[in-house]
Tab-separated table of C-alpha atoms in Angstrom:
chain	number	residue	atom	x	y	z
A	736	MET	CA	136.886	261.958	204.792
A	737	ASP	CA	135.100	263.112	201.647
A	738	GLU	CA	132.815	260.365	200.314
A	739	THR	CA	131.968	261.985	196.984
A	740	PHE	CA	133.023	260.134	193.870
A	741	LYS	CA	135.203	261.945	191.357
A	742	LEU	CA	134.520	261.998	187.638
A	743	THR	CA	137.929	260.638	186.802
A	744	GLU	CA	139.979	258.038	188.546
A	745	LEU	CA	143.431	259.022	189.725
A	746	PRO	CA	146.380	257.201	188.184
A	747	ARG	CA	147.084	253.983	190.073
A	748	GLU	CA	150.154	255.404	191.835
A	749	GLU	CA	148.161	258.439	193.074
A	750	ARG	CA	144.843	256.728	193.878
A	751	ALA	CA	143.647	257.047	197.451
A	752	GLN	CA	144.089	253.837	199.405
A	753	GLY	CA	142.490	252.449	202.540
A	754	GLU	CA	139.057	253.540	203.667
A	755	THR	CA	138.018	255.463	200.533
A	756	LEU	CA	138.965	252.630	198.171
A	757	GLU	CA	137.287	250.080	200.455
A	758	LYS	CA	134.064	252.134	200.448
A	759	LEU	CA	134.151	252.142	196.650
A	760	ARG	CA	134.619	248.361	196.639
A	761	GLU	CA	131.668	247.967	199.036
A	762	ARG	CA	129.508	250.102	196.743
A	763	VAL	CA	130.472	247.989	193.714
A	764	ARG	CA	129.720	244.766	195.641
A	765	TRP	CA	126.320	246.222	196.598
A	766	PHE	CA	125.507	246.924	192.962
A	767	GLU	CA	126.611	243.458	191.930
A	768	THR	CA	124.326	241.757	194.442
A	769	ASN	CA	121.262	244.048	194.497
A	770	ASP	CA	118.933	245.626	192.015
A	771	ALA	CA	119.206	249.352	192.408
A	772	GLU	CA	116.089	251.477	192.285
A	773	ARG	CA	114.928	251.731	188.692
A	774	PHE	CA	115.366	255.080	187.005
A	775	ALA	CA	111.948	256.545	186.282
A	776	GLY	CA	112.030	257.144	182.569
A	777	ASP	CA	109.970	255.929	179.631
A	778	GLU	CA	112.750	256.134	177.067
A	779	PRO	CA	116.308	254.811	177.268
A	780	VAL	CA	118.973	257.373	178.143
A	781	ASP	CA	121.639	257.980	175.501
A	782	ALA	CA	125.069	257.010	176.895
A	783	ILE	CA	126.808	260.020	175.322
A	784	ALA	CA	124.193	262.480	176.561
A	785	LEU	CA	124.358	261.067	180.095
A	786	TYR	CA	128.152	261.206	180.107
A	787	HIS	CA	128.114	264.885	179.068
A	788	GLU	CA	125.302	265.728	181.470
A	789	LEU	CA	127.369	264.355	184.353
A	790	LEU	CA	130.498	266.196	183.209
A	791	GLU	CA	128.700	269.525	182.967
A	792	ASP	CA	126.823	269.470	186.287
A	793	TYR	CA	127.969	266.443	188.288
A	794	GLU	CA	126.775	267.466	191.751
A	795	ASN	CA	123.224	268.270	190.621
A	796	VAL	CA	122.852	265.418	188.128
A	797	LYS	CA	124.394	262.645	190.259
A	798	PRO	CA	121.338	262.160	192.560
A	799	LYS	CA	119.108	261.636	189.522
A	800	TYR	CA	121.069	258.576	188.336
A	801	TYR	CA	123.297	257.416	191.190
A	802	GLU	CA	122.307	254.000	192.563
A	803	LYS	CA	119.664	253.690	189.865
A	804	ARG	CA	119.064	250.856	187.438
A	805	ILE	CA	118.519	252.575	184.114
A	806	ARG	CA	117.907	251.863	180.458
A	807	LEU	CA	120.850	253.059	178.394
A	808	CYS	CA	121.443	253.015	174.640
A	809	GLY	CA	124.454	253.553	172.435
A	810	ILE	CA	126.578	252.314	169.555
A	811	VAL	CA	128.466	249.114	170.369
A	812	SER	CA	132.243	248.997	170.043
A	813	LYS	CA	135.049	246.828	171.414
A	814	ILE	CA	133.202	243.642	172.276
A	815	GLY	CA	135.100	241.425	174.681
A	816	PRO	CA	136.162	241.058	178.274
A	817	ASP	CA	137.007	244.125	180.329
A	818	GLU	CA	140.318	244.493	182.163
A	819	PHE	CA	139.055	242.099	184.871
A	820	GLY	CA	137.859	239.454	182.402
A	821	ALA	CA	134.136	240.194	182.757
A	822	PRO	CA	131.956	239.943	179.619
A	823	SER	CA	131.426	243.455	178.290
A	824	PHE	CA	131.233	245.872	175.415
A	825	GLU	CA	131.630	249.610	175.115
A	826	PHE	CA	129.312	252.350	173.870
A	827	THR	CA	130.969	254.854	171.532
A	828	ASP	CA	129.894	257.682	169.224
A	829	ALA	CA	129.339	257.449	165.463
A	830	GLU	CA	132.955	258.467	164.779
A	831	LYS	CA	134.258	255.916	167.324
A	832	LYS	CA	136.348	258.678	168.922
A	833	ARG	CA	136.117	257.425	172.499
A	834	CYS	CA	134.340	255.127	174.925
A	835	TYR	CA	131.405	256.715	176.761
A	836	ALA	CA	130.277	253.660	178.718
A	837	LEU	CA	131.680	250.274	179.659
A	838	VAL	CA	128.722	247.885	179.831
A	839	VAL	CA	129.393	244.741	181.901
A	840	PHE	CA	127.262	241.582	181.735
A	841	PRO	CA	127.036	238.541	184.026
A	842	THR	CA	127.482	236.001	181.180
A	843	LYS	CA	129.278	235.750	177.843
A	844	ASP	CA	126.138	234.912	175.836
A	845	VAL	CA	125.853	238.621	175.004
A	846	TYR	CA	128.769	238.166	172.555
A	847	ASP	CA	126.501	236.148	170.247
A	848	MET	CA	123.812	238.857	170.270
A	849	VAL	CA	125.721	242.014	169.255
A	850	LYS	CA	128.338	243.117	166.785
A	851	THR	CA	130.416	246.259	166.463
A	852	GLY	CA	128.373	249.131	165.062
A	853	ASP	CA	125.010	247.879	166.370
A	854	ARG	CA	122.851	250.318	168.300
A	855	ALA	CA	121.937	248.486	171.498
A	856	GLU	CA	119.700	249.112	174.472
A	857	ILE	CA	120.591	247.723	177.886
A	858	ILE	CA	119.411	248.014	181.451
A	859	GLY	CA	121.994	248.092	184.207
A	860	ASN	CA	123.289	249.661	187.390
A	861	ILE	CA	125.409	252.788	187.001
A	862	VAL	CA	128.312	252.236	189.367
A	863	PHE	CA	130.759	255.087	188.779
A	864	ILE	CA	132.613	257.077	186.142
A	865	ARG	CA	136.102	255.921	185.345
A	866	GLU	CA	138.312	257.144	182.563
A	867	PRO	CA	139.059	256.006	179.899
A	868	TYR	CA	135.754	254.064	179.991
A	869	GLY	CA	133.383	256.853	180.932
A	870	LEU	CA	130.354	255.400	182.710
A	871	VAL	CA	130.762	251.917	184.172
A	872	VAL	CA	127.473	250.015	184.121
A	873	LYS	CA	127.256	246.619	185.874
A	874	ARG	CA	124.718	243.767	186.060
A	875	CYS	CA	123.495	244.590	182.592
A	876	GLU	CA	120.819	242.902	180.551
A	877	LEU	CA	120.601	243.348	176.786
A	878	LEU	CA	117.108	244.635	175.918
A	879	GLY	CA	117.497	244.980	172.171
A	880	VAL	CA	119.788	245.530	169.213
A	881	ASN	CA	119.324	248.093	166.430
A	882	VAL	CA	116.404	249.623	168.289
């Protein structure tokens, strides 16, 4: 069975079940309980640029970021719990056209530290790409706002 992750998630009624889905769940559990290897970079990676880089050349770019804990920056939008109730916010572009990254935190205290329109920097584990959220980043820590 092919173990590569796709850029977009299939609609729920068409999503592969069984072993493939269970492997994805195991990978997410691993990220939630371990610190991935830190991405070797001095500057934070722009969420929009990373999203487009992965779309353009997924197979070659994936090893650079996959299972890495990286610094990511973007413009904050839609602050509040994700579809599973986890504390989160989204990174968007200046025109707020779409979500490029769903950034998930372990605690709700992040809500007091950011507001919509802030430019924030986080560090977190890139888990997978899932539309309509773009990148899904778990176990995040807020490093700064308006940086």
